[in-house]
Every structure is written in C-alpha cells, then in structure tokens.
mmCIF file of C-alpha atoms in Angstrom:
data_model
loop_
_atom_site.group_PDB
_atom_site.id
_atom_site.type_symbol
_atom_site.label_atom_id
_atom_site.label_comp_id
_atom_site.label_asym_id
_atom_site.label_seq_id
_atom_site.Cartn_x
_atom_site.Cartn_y
_atom_site.Cartn_z
ATOM 1 C CA MET A 1 -43.375 -23.314 -29.802
ATOM 2 C CA ALA A 2 -44.483 -21.804 -26.444
ATOM 3 C CA TYR A 3 -45.499 -18.557 -27.881
ATOM 4 C CA ASP A 4 -47.176 -16.722 -30.704
ATOM 5 C CA LEU A 5 -46.566 -13.033 -31.384
ATOM 6 C CA SER A 6 -47.447 -10.629 -34.049
ATOM 7 C CA MET A 7 -43.946 -9.092 -34.968
ATOM 8 C CA ARG A 8 -44.613 -7.241 -38.237
ATOM 9 C CA ILE A 9 -42.366 -4.246 -37.576
ATOM 10 C CA ALA A 10 -41.053 -1.184 -39.334
ATOM 11 C CA ALA A 11 -37.299 -0.749 -39.431
ATOM 12 C CA LEU A 12 -36.145 0.092 -35.913
ATOM 13 C CA ALA A 13 -32.684 1.153 -34.860
ATOM 14 C CA LEU A 14 -31.533 -0.808 -31.801
ATOM 15 C CA LEU A 15 -28.907 0.512 -29.305
ATOM 16 C CA LEU A 16 -27.003 -1.577 -26.897
ATOM 17 C CA ALA A 17 -30.162 -2.089 -25.269
ATOM 18 C CA GLY A 18 -32.183 -2.081 -28.592
ATOM 19 C CA CYS A 19 -34.279 1.044 -28.031
ATOM 20 C CA ARG A 20 -36.015 4.001 -29.462
ATOM 21 C CA PHE A 21 -34.692 7.427 -28.531
ATOM 22 C CA GLY A 22 -31.383 5.903 -27.475
ATOM 23 C CA PHE A 23 -28.232 6.424 -29.506
ATOM 24 C CA ASP A 24 -27.523 4.376 -32.603
ATOM 25 C CA PRO A 25 -23.747 3.780 -32.769
ATOM 26 C CA LEU A 26 -23.627 3.357 -36.498
ATOM 27 C CA ALA A 27 -25.605 6.632 -37.114
ATOM 28 C CA ASP A 28 -25.767 9.148 -34.429
ATOM 29 C CA ALA A 29 -22.292 10.736 -34.593
ATOM 30 C CA ARG A 30 -22.332 13.680 -36.911
ATOM 31 C CA THR A 31 -21.478 12.780 -40.615
ATOM 32 C CA ASP A 32 -19.728 15.937 -41.356
ATOM 33 C CA ALA A 33 -16.722 14.749 -39.068
ATOM 34 C CA ALA A 34 -13.645 13.889 -41.185
ATOM 35 C CA PRO A 35 -12.717 10.265 -41.125
ATOM 36 C CA CYS A 36 -9.502 9.600 -38.938
ATOM 37 C CA PRO A 37 -7.873 6.794 -37.077
ATOM 38 C CA LEU A 38 -9.300 6.217 -33.587
ATOM 39 C CA ALA A 39 -7.710 7.454 -30.413
ATOM 40 C CA LEU A 40 -9.528 7.331 -27.101
ATOM 41 C CA ASP A 41 -8.651 9.746 -24.417
ATOM 42 C CA ASP A 42 -9.766 9.377 -20.730
ATOM 43 C CA ALA A 43 -11.927 12.285 -19.996
ATOM 44 C CA THR A 44 -13.607 12.016 -16.621
ATOM 45 C CA ARG A 45 -14.736 9.329 -14.223
ATOM 46 C CA PRO A 46 -18.126 10.194 -12.761
ATOM 47 C CA ALA A 47 -19.225 8.416 -9.651
ATOM 48 C CA THR A 48 -21.801 5.575 -9.371
ATOM 49 C CA GLY A 49 -23.194 3.340 -6.749
ATOM 50 C CA ALA A 50 -21.395 0.056 -5.571
ATOM 51 C CA ALA A 51 -20.405 -2.335 -8.198
ATOM 52 C CA PRO A 52 -21.950 -0.728 -11.385
ATOM 53 C CA ARG A 53 -22.601 -3.504 -14.058
ATOM 54 C CA ALA A 54 -24.893 -2.606 -16.794
ATOM 55 C CA ILE A 55 -25.119 0.777 -18.594
ATOM 56 C CA ALA A 56 -27.401 2.539 -21.126
ATOM 57 C CA ALA A 57 -27.084 5.896 -22.983
ATOM 58 C CA ALA A 58 -30.120 7.766 -24.054
ATOM 59 C CA ASP A 59 -31.694 11.190 -23.752
ATOM 60 C CA PHE A 60 -33.978 11.175 -20.497
ATOM 61 C CA ASN A 61 -34.792 14.956 -20.249
ATOM 62 C CA GLY A 62 -35.331 15.864 -23.987
ATOM 63 C CA ASP A 63 -32.338 18.108 -24.245
ATOM 64 C CA ARG A 64 -30.709 16.121 -27.129
ATOM 65 C CA LYS A 65 -27.635 15.472 -25.011
ATOM 66 C CA PRO A 66 -26.832 11.871 -24.240
ATOM 67 C CA ASP A 67 -27.446 10.741 -20.524
ATOM 68 C CA LEU A 68 -26.500 7.628 -18.683
ATOM 69 C CA ALA A 69 -28.261 4.960 -16.499
ATOM 70 C CA VAL A 70 -26.159 2.443 -14.630
ATOM 71 C CA THR A 71 -27.189 -0.487 -12.542
ATOM 72 C CA ASP A 72 -25.513 -0.562 -9.095
ATOM 73 C CA GLY A 73 -25.355 -4.364 -8.439
ATOM 74 C CA ASP A 74 -24.298 -4.182 -4.743
ATOM 75 C CA ASP A 75 -26.447 -1.195 -3.800
ATOM 76 C CA SER A 76 -29.653 -2.578 -5.635
ATOM 77 C CA THR A 77 -30.146 1.014 -7.149
ATOM 78 C CA VAL A 78 -30.006 2.624 -10.505
ATOM 79 C CA SER A 79 -27.783 5.649 -10.958
ATOM 80 C CA VAL A 80 -28.936 8.319 -13.586
ATOM 81 C CA LEU A 81 -26.380 10.837 -14.726
ATOM 82 C CA LEU A 82 -27.718 13.555 -16.929
ATOM 83 C CA GLY A 83 -25.229 14.827 -19.565
ATOM 84 C CA ASN A 84 -23.917 18.278 -20.021
ATOM 85 C CA GLY A 85 -22.965 17.794 -23.776
ATOM 86 C CA ASP A 86 -19.260 18.164 -22.973
ATOM 87 C CA ALA A 87 -18.543 14.640 -21.863
ATOM 88 C CA THR A 88 -19.299 15.693 -18.271
ATOM 89 C CA PHE A 89 -22.161 14.628 -16.204
ATOM 90 C CA ARG A 90 -24.246 16.056 -13.294
ATOM 91 C CA GLU A 91 -24.093 14.179 -9.987
ATOM 92 C CA ARG A 92 -25.901 10.845 -10.026
ATOM 93 C CA VAL A 93 -29.460 10.445 -8.644
ATOM 94 C CA ALA A 94 -29.995 7.020 -7.447
ATOM 95 C CA TYR A 95 -33.271 5.139 -7.728
ATOM 96 C CA PRO A 96 -34.209 2.101 -5.806
ATOM 97 C CA ALA A 97 -34.242 -1.311 -7.658
ATOM 98 C CA ALA A 98 -34.808 -4.808 -6.323
ATOM 99 C CA LEU A 99 -31.956 -7.155 -5.473
ATOM 100 C CA HIS A 100 -28.993 -7.281 -7.978
ATOM 101 C CA PRO A 101 -29.969 -5.175 -10.900
ATOM 102 C CA TRP A 102 -27.613 -6.711 -13.606
ATOM 103 C CA SER A 103 -29.224 -5.647 -16.985
ATOM 104 C CA ILE A 104 -30.802 -2.401 -18.355
ATOM 105 C CA ALA A 105 -32.342 -1.039 -21.549
ATOM 106 C CA ALA A 106 -33.627 2.351 -22.490
ATOM 107 C CA GLY A 107 -36.308 3.414 -24.736
ATOM 108 C CA ASP A 108 -39.483 5.509 -25.147
ATOM 109 C CA LEU A 109 -42.222 3.329 -23.618
ATOM 110 C CA THR A 110 -44.889 6.031 -23.447
ATOM 111 C CA GLY A 111 -44.437 7.900 -26.880
ATOM 112 C CA ASP A 112 -43.455 11.232 -25.200
ATOM 113 C CA GLY A 113 -40.017 11.727 -26.726
ATOM 114 C CA ARG A 114 -38.200 10.826 -23.572
ATOM 115 C CA ALA A 115 -36.303 7.518 -22.922
ATOM 116 C CA ASP A 116 -37.539 5.300 -20.135
ATOM 117 C CA LEU A 117 -35.635 2.429 -18.384
ATOM 118 C CA VAL A 118 -36.325 -1.248 -18.015
ATOM 119 C CA VAL A 119 -33.957 -2.938 -15.397
ATOM 120 C CA GLY A 120 -33.571 -6.710 -14.893
ATOM 121 C CA ASN A 121 -33.169 -7.566 -11.199
ATOM 122 C CA TYR A 122 -31.451 -10.897 -11.266
ATOM 123 C CA SER A 123 -31.770 -12.208 -7.878
ATOM 124 C CA SER A 124 -35.304 -11.165 -7.166
ATOM 125 C CA SER A 125 -36.479 -12.417 -10.537
ATOM 126 C CA THR A 126 -38.088 -9.197 -11.545
ATOM 127 C CA ILE A 127 -37.772 -6.431 -13.992
ATOM 128 C CA SER A 128 -38.501 -2.820 -12.955
ATOM 129 C CA VAL A 129 -39.879 -0.097 -15.265
ATOM 130 C CA TYR A 130 -38.914 3.463 -14.588
ATOM 131 C CA LEU A 131 -40.892 6.165 -16.588
ATOM 132 C CA ALA A 132 -39.162 9.439 -17.235
ATOM 133 C CA ASN A 133 -40.332 12.895 -16.340
ATOM 134 C CA ALA A 134 -39.718 15.912 -18.261
ATOM 135 C CA ASP A 135 -36.921 16.991 -16.161
ATOM 136 C CA GLY A 136 -34.974 13.828 -16.361
ATOM 137 C CA SER A 137 -36.085 12.418 -13.141
ATOM 138 C CA PHE A 138 -38.026 9.087 -12.889
ATOM 139 C CA GLN A 139 -41.294 7.920 -11.379
ATOM 140 C CA PRO A 140 -41.222 5.103 -8.875
ATOM 141 C CA GLN A 141 -40.504 1.598 -10.376
ATOM 142 C CA GLN A 142 -43.091 -0.699 -11.546
ATOM 143 C CA THR A 143 -42.342 -4.420 -11.085
ATOM 144 C CA TYR A 144 -43.064 -7.503 -13.170
ATOM 145 C CA GLY A 145 -42.081 -11.043 -12.632
ATOM 146 C CA ALA A 146 -39.302 -12.622 -14.871
ATOM 147 C CA VAL A 147 -37.082 -15.459 -13.829
ATOM 148 C CA THR A 148 -33.475 -14.478 -13.368
ATOM 149 C CA PRO A 149 -33.363 -11.814 -16.100
ATOM 150 C CA GLN A 150 -29.891 -11.741 -17.722
ATOM 151 C CA SER A 151 -30.591 -9.248 -20.463
ATOM 152 C CA ILE A 152 -33.270 -7.061 -21.920
ATOM 153 C CA ALA A 153 -34.138 -6.024 -25.487
ATOM 154 C CA LEU A 154 -36.962 -3.650 -26.665
ATOM 155 C CA GLY A 155 -38.988 -3.723 -29.954
ATOM 156 C CA ASP A 156 -42.470 -3.012 -31.238
ATOM 157 C CA LEU A 157 -43.748 -6.704 -31.069
ATOM 158 C CA ASP A 158 -47.463 -6.167 -31.473
ATOM 159 C CA ARG A 159 -47.388 -3.367 -34.047
ATOM 160 C CA ASP A 160 -49.101 -0.764 -31.871
ATOM 161 C CA GLY A 161 -46.579 1.799 -32.056
ATOM 162 C CA ASP A 162 -45.176 1.040 -28.559
ATOM 163 C CA LEU A 163 -41.945 -0.542 -27.565
ATOM 164 C CA ASP A 164 -42.451 -4.079 -25.942
ATOM 165 C CA VAL A 165 -39.964 -5.959 -23.790
ATOM 166 C CA ALA A 166 -38.026 -9.276 -24.387
ATOM 167 C CA VAL A 167 -36.347 -10.645 -21.325
ATOM 168 C CA ALA A 168 -33.673 -13.377 -21.426
ATOM 169 C CA GLU A 169 -34.390 -15.637 -18.362
ATOM 170 C CA PHE A 170 -31.225 -17.618 -17.539
ATOM 171 C CA GLU A 171 -32.204 -20.186 -14.997
ATOM 172 C CA ASN A 172 -35.659 -20.642 -16.538
ATOM 173 C CA GLN A 173 -33.895 -21.338 -20.111
ATOM 174 C CA SER A 174 -36.436 -19.129 -21.880
ATOM 175 C CA VAL A 175 -36.980 -15.748 -23.408
ATOM 176 C CA SER A 176 -40.192 -14.023 -22.247
ATOM 177 C CA PHE A 177 -42.168 -11.255 -23.963
ATOM 178 C CA PHE A 178 -44.167 -8.359 -22.446
ATOM 179 C CA SER A 179 -46.475 -6.123 -24.484
ATOM 180 C CA ASN A 180 -46.438 -2.419 -23.712
ATOM 181 C CA ALA A 181 -49.328 -0.034 -23.597
ATOM 182 C CA ALA A 182 -48.233 3.473 -22.543
ATOM 183 C CA GLY A 183 -45.631 2.141 -20.201
ATOM 184 C CA ARG A 184 -47.648 -0.634 -18.528
ATOM 185 C CA LEU A 185 -46.567 -4.130 -19.336
ATOM 186 C CA THR A 186 -48.421 -7.378 -19.838
ATOM 187 C CA PRO A 187 -47.024 -10.969 -20.149
ATOM 188 C CA ASN A 188 -47.385 -11.952 -23.856
ATOM 189 C CA GLY A 189 -45.736 -15.412 -24.340
ATOM 190 C CA THR A 190 -42.491 -17.284 -23.911
ATOM 191 C CA TYR A 191 -39.893 -19.003 -26.141
ATOM 192 C CA VAL A 192 -38.346 -21.850 -24.496
ATOM 193 C CA THR A 193 -34.511 -22.009 -25.439
ATOM 194 C CA THR A 194 -32.305 -25.002 -25.871
ATOM 195 C CA SER A 195 -30.018 -23.980 -22.905
ATOM 196 C CA GLN A 196 -29.443 -20.969 -20.603
ATOM 197 C CA PRO A 197 -29.539 -17.679 -22.587
ATOM 198 C CA TYR A 198 -27.131 -14.979 -21.896
ATOM 199 C CA GLN A 199 -28.260 -12.231 -24.114
ATOM 200 C CA VAL A 200 -31.030 -11.523 -26.627
ATOM 201 C CA VAL A 201 -31.147 -9.120 -29.473
ATOM 202 C CA PHE A 202 -33.765 -8.285 -32.113
ATOM 203 C CA THR A 203 -32.457 -7.543 -35.655
ATOM 204 C CA ASP A 204 -33.474 -8.090 -39.062
ATOM 205 C CA VAL A 205 -31.476 -11.038 -40.600
ATOM 206 C CA THR A 206 -33.748 -11.873 -43.513
ATOM 207 C CA GLY A 207 -34.080 -8.481 -45.155
ATOM 208 C CA ASP A 208 -37.934 -8.460 -45.012
ATOM 209 C CA GLY A 209 -38.086 -5.509 -42.607
ATOM 210 C CA ALA A 210 -39.268 -7.482 -39.610
ATOM 211 C CA LEU A 211 -37.283 -8.029 -36.584
ATOM 212 C CA ASP A 212 -35.986 -11.363 -35.991
ATOM 213 C CA LEU A 213 -34.490 -12.927 -32.777
ATOM 214 C CA ALA A 214 -31.025 -13.931 -31.980
ATOM 215 C CA VAL A 215 -30.250 -15.383 -28.756
ATOM 216 C CA ALA A 216 -26.680 -16.185 -27.296
ATOM 217 C CA GLU A 217 -26.780 -19.394 -25.242
ATOM 218 C CA GLN A 218 -24.408 -21.582 -23.394
ATOM 219 C CA PRO A 219 -22.350 -23.566 -23.895
ATOM 220 C CA ALA A 220 -21.530 -22.419 -27.464
ATOM 221 C CA THR A 221 -24.314 -21.487 -29.792
ATOM 222 C CA VAL A 222 -26.586 -18.647 -31.163
ATOM 223 C CA ASP A 223 -30.185 -19.506 -31.855
ATOM 224 C CA VAL A 224 -31.588 -17.378 -34.730
ATOM 225 C CA LEU A 225 -35.664 -17.315 -35.154
ATOM 226 C CA ALA A 226 -36.923 -15.623 -38.231
ATOM 227 C CA ASN A 227 -40.082 -13.585 -38.097
ATOM 228 C CA THR A 228 -42.823 -15.478 -39.978
ATOM 229 C CA LEU A 229 -44.623 -12.278 -40.382
ATOM 230 C CA GLY A 230 -47.725 -14.030 -39.420
ATOM 231 C CA GLY A 231 -47.520 -13.836 -35.721
ATOM 232 C CA GLY A 232 -44.712 -15.653 -34.590
ATOM 233 C CA PHE A 233 -41.194 -17.096 -35.154
ATOM 234 C CA SER A 234 -39.836 -19.975 -37.125
ATOM 235 C CA GLN A 235 -38.213 -22.914 -35.752
ATOM 236 C CA PRO A 236 -34.695 -21.914 -34.363
ATOM 237 C CA GLN A 237 -31.613 -22.419 -36.265
ATOM 238 C CA GLN A 238 -28.438 -22.993 -34.399
ATOM 239 C CA PHE A 239 -25.069 -21.508 -35.207
ATOM 240 C CA PRO A 240 -21.781 -22.427 -33.176
ATOM 241 C CA THR A 241 -19.732 -20.033 -31.432
ATOM 242 C CA ALA A 242 -16.681 -20.524 -29.129
ATOM 243 C CA MET A 243 -17.324 -21.114 -25.536
ATOM 244 C CA GLN A 244 -19.791 -19.235 -23.432
ATOM 245 C CA PRO A 245 -21.241 -16.656 -25.715
ATOM 246 C CA TRP A 246 -21.849 -13.971 -23.069
ATOM 247 C CA SER A 247 -22.868 -10.965 -25.262
ATOM 248 C CA ILE A 248 -24.209 -10.525 -28.735
ATOM 249 C CA ALA A 249 -24.365 -7.539 -31.147
ATOM 250 C CA ALA A 250 -25.777 -7.120 -34.658
ATOM 251 C CA GLY A 251 -24.691 -4.851 -37.519
ATOM 252 C CA ASP A 252 -23.601 -4.810 -41.134
ATOM 253 C CA LEU A 253 -19.742 -5.661 -40.998
ATOM 254 C CA ASP A 254 -19.116 -6.293 -44.730
ATOM 255 C CA GLY A 255 -21.412 -3.435 -46.306
ATOM 256 C CA ASP A 256 -23.704 -5.793 -48.159
ATOM 257 C CA GLY A 257 -26.808 -4.406 -46.347
ATOM 258 C CA VAL A 258 -27.230 -7.568 -44.577
ATOM 259 C CA ASN A 259 -26.943 -7.673 -40.654
ATOM 260 C CA ASP A 260 -24.173 -9.835 -39.278
ATOM 261 C CA LEU A 261 -23.604 -11.052 -35.659
ATOM 262 C CA VAL A 262 -20.633 -10.577 -33.250
ATOM 263 C CA VAL A 263 -20.555 -12.772 -30.097
ATOM 264 C CA ALA A 264 -18.051 -12.234 -27.061
ATOM 265 C CA ASN A 265 -16.989 -15.626 -25.741
ATOM 266 C CA ASN A 266 -16.413 -15.187 -22.047
ATOM 267 C CA PHE A 267 -14.463 -18.232 -21.339
ATOM 268 C CA GLY A 268 -12.146 -20.828 -23.357
ATOM 269 C CA ASP A 269 -10.186 -19.215 -25.920
ATOM 270 C CA GLN A 270 -11.101 -15.497 -24.850
ATOM 271 C CA SER A 271 -12.281 -14.439 -28.397
ATOM 272 C CA ILE A 272 -15.045 -12.919 -30.381
ATOM 273 C CA SER A 273 -16.936 -14.790 -32.991
ATOM 274 C CA VAL A 274 -18.039 -13.035 -36.223
ATOM 275 C CA LEU A 275 -20.941 -14.618 -38.114
ATOM 276 C CA LEU A 276 -21.572 -13.050 -41.563
ATOM 277 C CA GLY A 277 -25.327 -13.131 -42.639
ATOM 278 C CA ASN A 278 -26.407 -14.469 -45.992
ATOM 279 C CA GLY A 279 -29.456 -12.217 -45.906
ATOM 280 C CA ASP A 280 -31.933 -15.344 -45.419
ATOM 281 C CA GLY A 281 -31.570 -15.913 -41.780
ATOM 282 C CA THR A 282 -28.516 -18.186 -42.159
ATOM 283 C CA PHE A 283 -24.819 -17.438 -41.382
ATOM 284 C CA ARG A 284 -21.406 -18.442 -42.741
ATOM 285 C CA PRO A 285 -19.117 -20.323 -40.508
ATOM 286 C CA ARG A 286 -17.708 -18.133 -37.686
ATOM 287 C CA ALA A 287 -14.295 -16.370 -37.815
ATOM 288 C CA ASP A 288 -12.817 -15.835 -34.337
ATOM 289 C CA TYR A 289 -10.632 -13.013 -33.233
ATOM 290 C CA ALA A 290 -8.554 -12.965 -29.976
ATOM 291 C CA VAL A 291 -9.436 -10.338 -27.371
ATOM 292 C CA GLY A 292 -8.720 -9.829 -23.617
ATOM 293 C CA LYS A 293 -9.464 -12.260 -20.902
ATOM 294 C CA PHE A 294 -13.068 -12.759 -19.959
ATOM 295 C CA PRO A 295 -14.727 -10.386 -22.580
ATOM 296 C CA TRP A 296 -18.157 -9.481 -21.141
ATOM 297 C CA TRP A 297 -19.715 -7.090 -23.632
ATOM 298 C CA VAL A 298 -19.563 -6.492 -27.399
ATOM 299 C CA GLU A 299 -20.800 -3.663 -29.811
ATOM 300 C CA ILE A 300 -20.753 -2.754 -33.359
ATOM 301 C CA ALA A 301 -20.137 0.756 -34.344
ATOM 302 C CA ASP A 302 -18.102 2.956 -36.899
ATOM 303 C CA LEU A 303 -15.670 4.145 -34.338
ATOM 304 C CA ASP A 304 -13.164 5.979 -36.617
ATOM 305 C CA ARG A 305 -15.636 7.507 -38.904
ATOM 306 C CA ASP A 306 -14.360 5.863 -42.227
ATOM 307 C CA GLY A 307 -17.941 4.461 -43.041
ATOM 308 C CA ARG A 308 -16.923 0.934 -41.948
ATOM 309 C CA ALA A 309 -18.357 -0.904 -38.995
ATOM 310 C CA ASP A 310 -15.867 -1.634 -36.189
ATOM 311 C CA VAL A 311 -16.109 -3.971 -33.064
ATOM 312 C CA ILE A 312 -15.371 -2.872 -29.437
ATOM 313 C CA VAL A 313 -15.261 -5.417 -26.712
ATOM 314 C CA ALA A 314 -15.255 -4.781 -22.830
ATOM 315 C CA GLY A 315 -13.206 -7.509 -20.729
ATOM 316 C CA GLY A 316 -13.203 -7.342 -17.060
ATOM 317 C CA ALA A 317 -10.192 -9.580 -16.016
ATOM 318 C CA GLU A 318 -7.408 -7.491 -17.735
ATOM 319 C CA GLY A 319 -9.137 -4.039 -17.245
ATOM 320 C CA ILE A 320 -9.095 -3.315 -20.927
ATOM 321 C CA ALA A 321 -11.635 -2.483 -23.759
ATOM 322 C CA SER A 322 -10.438 -4.007 -27.204
ATOM 323 C CA ILE A 323 -11.125 -2.132 -30.338
ATOM 324 C CA LEU A 324 -11.040 -4.185 -33.679
ATOM 325 C CA LEU A 325 -11.268 -1.741 -36.705
ATOM 326 C CA GLY A 326 -13.232 -3.139 -39.595
ATOM 327 C CA ASN A 327 -11.907 -3.614 -43.162
ATOM 328 C CA GLY A 328 -15.253 -3.218 -44.727
ATOM 329 C CA ASP A 329 -15.355 -6.773 -46.068
ATOM 330 C CA GLY A 330 -16.317 -8.602 -42.807
ATOM 331 C CA THR A 331 -12.846 -9.143 -41.462
ATOM 332 C CA LEU A 332 -11.235 -7.210 -38.501
ATOM 333 C CA GLN A 333 -7.832 -5.736 -37.727
ATOM 334 C CA PRO A 334 -5.887 -6.805 -34.835
ATOM 335 C CA ARG A 335 -7.073 -5.470 -31.527
ATOM 336 C CA GLU A 336 -6.063 -2.266 -29.840
ATOM 337 C CA ASP A 337 -6.383 -2.213 -26.162
ATOM 338 C CA HIS A 338 -7.143 0.652 -23.928
ATOM 339 C CA ALA A 339 -7.065 0.546 -20.068
ATOM 340 C CA VAL A 340 -10.478 1.147 -18.634
ATOM 341 C CA GLY A 341 -10.808 -0.606 -15.364
ATOM 342 C CA TYR A 342 -12.972 -3.833 -14.472
ATOM 343 C CA VAL A 343 -15.898 -3.277 -16.814
ATOM 344 C CA LEU A 344 -18.659 -5.737 -17.615
ATOM 345 C CA SER A 345 -20.561 -3.471 -20.290
ATOM 346 C CA LEU A 346 -20.542 -0.414 -22.199
ATOM 347 C CA ALA A 347 -22.580 2.304 -24.047
ATOM 348 C CA LEU A 348 -21.626 4.344 -27.111
ATOM 349 C CA ALA A 349 -22.952 8.109 -27.857
ATOM 350 C CA ASP A 350 -21.490 11.328 -28.887
ATOM 351 C CA PHE A 351 -21.026 12.751 -25.310
ATOM 352 C CA ASP A 352 -19.160 15.845 -26.296
ATOM 353 C CA ASP A 353 -20.987 16.759 -29.548
ATOM 354 C CA ASP A 354 -17.783 16.666 -31.686
ATOM 355 C CA GLY A 355 -19.100 14.297 -34.280
ATOM 356 C CA ARG A 356 -17.328 11.214 -33.083
ATOM 357 C CA LEU A 357 -18.667 8.368 -30.955
ATOM 358 C CA ASP A 358 -17.505 8.224 -27.205
ATOM 359 C CA VAL A 359 -17.609 5.180 -24.917
ATOM 360 C CA ALA A 360 -18.861 5.064 -21.369
ATOM 361 C CA LEU A 361 -17.673 1.866 -19.361
ATOM 362 C CA PRO A 362 -18.764 1.241 -15.680
ATOM 363 C CA ASP A 363 -15.744 0.183 -13.499
ATOM 364 C CA SER A 364 -17.061 -2.263 -11.115
ATOM 365 C CA VAL A 365 -14.103 -1.956 -8.703
ATOM 366 C CA ALA A 366 -13.624 1.666 -8.756
ATOM 367 C CA ASN A 367 -17.484 2.532 -8.594
ATOM 368 C CA ALA A 368 -17.019 5.024 -11.496
ATOM 369 C CA ILE A 369 -17.585 5.390 -15.089
ATOM 370 C CA THR A 370 -14.719 5.630 -17.475
ATOM 371 C CA ILE A 371 -15.613 8.015 -20.430
ATOM 372 C CA LEU A 372 -13.097 7.423 -23.448
ATOM 373 C CA ARG A 373 -13.563 10.090 -25.992
ATOM 374 C CA GLY A 374 -13.139 9.553 -29.770
ATOM 375 C CA ALA A 375 -10.554 11.960 -31.335
ATOM 376 C CA CYS A 376 -8.211 12.242 -34.164
ATOM 377 C CA ARG A 377 -4.554 11.514 -33.585
#
C-alpha cells in the first residue's frame, strides 16, 4: 500500500459527486408523494458554456432550492446556475477553471451550510476548489496538483468533521487523497491502482458504518478496498465487469440493507453491470443489462417513488438516457429510453419541489442542459 489514512466515518450520504449538502437521490424527494410510474417531460434547456461535460446539483446559496454547476470543457470554465425552485434557473455565471475541466463534485468544505465545488482539470493535471459565498457566488479558485483527474469523490477521511477529497488520476494509475481544513486542501496519500481508474466512489460495503473505496478501472474490473478502521484500507479485491467500466454508482438495489454497485460499461457490449453486495465487502457475480451505445454515467435512485431503487444511465452516442426500473430484488426491468441529446453525465434532484426526482443532463453538442421532470402518467 502507498498510503495510510484514518477513515473511521459516521454514515454519510453521497450524491453523484458524493457530497454533503448535495441531494441524495434515494432520499431527498418528498416522501408524501404517491408512488406512480415514471414519465419524464422536457421542461427547459438553460444555456451553458461550450461542450458541457460534468454536472453537480447542490444548494449553493442556502435557499434550499437545488442549483446546478457544470464544467464547460472547451471554454475551461465552470457554469453555475442558481435554481428558482420550479425547474427553471437563473442565467449562468461562468467562473474560470484550468484546461479541460472534466469532473466535478459539490459539498460543504467549510461547514457553513453552503455547498462548495471541487473541479478536476484533466489536461492541466490540477483540481480547483471554489468556496461558496452567501449569495451563491464563488470565491476565486484554489488549485492543487493532481495528475489527469478523471473523477472526484468527497468524504470525511480524517474524522475531523470536514469533507476531504479523493481524485482518480487516470494516467497516473492511482487515487490520491487530500485532507481538508476549512476549505484548504493538503495531499494525504495515494493508492496505486492496478490499471487506469475511471471513477471512484466511497460507500459502506461491509456494514460497519465506515466508508470503503470502490474504483472502476480499465479494462474490465472494479477494485473494492475495505476500510480497516485502523487508519487505512485492506488489500483490494477485484470483481469483473464488462469492458471499459466508465462510471460507477452505489446503492441498495435489493432492499437488504447492503450497498450494491452498478457500473456503466462504455465499450464492447454497451451494458451496465449490477454487482449485488454480500455485506462483507464481496459481491455476487455480475448481471449485465443492455443500454444505449457508449453509456457514460450511471446513478441509482428511486425514480418512480415506489420504494425500490432504480437505475438511470446517460449515453452519448444515441442521445438518450436509459431508465431501468428496479424490481426490489436486485433485478431490473428492460430499459426505457428518453431523448436528451449528447450527454456524458447527469444529476438528480427535485428541481420543481413536487416530491419527485428530476434529472439534469448537460448536452455537449447543444451547449445546454436538458431538464427532465418526474411526473405521473
């Protein structure tokens, strides 16, 4: 092992970015909404910068309305769109980033109740930290070195009450950790992966209340490292996926109280792989489900408010998002496709305050965000 971290952590809800004061897609929609089949309606398409790639939903100004932050890959900016609470958004405000910002995470780094931003700038091998002001604006970026940051996750790694940062460094074949003190980061160890990592998530797969580490790596594996509760991780266990597991999400698909994993496989058979957890850090053999071509992003959420976790996948090549409703036993129903444009990521929140989750998807060709609203048929 190339690192040693104290990771005894209280239960922590992780969003798409894995963050505090973001929106938990399995819990944040109002529970008084009646269960119903899912139908998504195109509501609006707020503008972004050029080639938007990654997106995060969180409350940046403390008004309890979901806001959006999007990385503009070709402009090297971050667009922030404050939400009005009715699935519309104010005009974007662009903040400078470094070259090719391709990943983003939102969470409260300073403990002031407002979500801050961490952005991975792939081509400049840096990450940028943006601390939020009370009005939803952001302070000038702080930059830190990280080799070709492919994805970012947040969690309280050193038990000091502050969210710390984990970065999947693609070309470096590693995951690097940064400790956080009131929004200031310090390098704090590296885990050397067996191959190039696509995405990293923190989730408790052993049931001990501590966050474990799951890393989707090429060409076709997920590395799972259990938290030792004594300052580090166990040796990694590898679980096979289909080819090129580009994105990974964690959640309880079969209702047994154990977190499972879903991986979007970007090449080969164009599928997602479901790995049901055993509760001890191991997983059952994968089950694959067909989705659209080149799936880029996957999330687990209760999309139809029936109390069972579902899966949504964003795929660029066909311009669709695929929804696979859960049966509650870890299996999924055949996909239902929705036209959304060329999207590489998605974010979930109740943008119109109707008790049902909505979906925000940045269209990298149209330079706009597709907002799909959850509704009953």
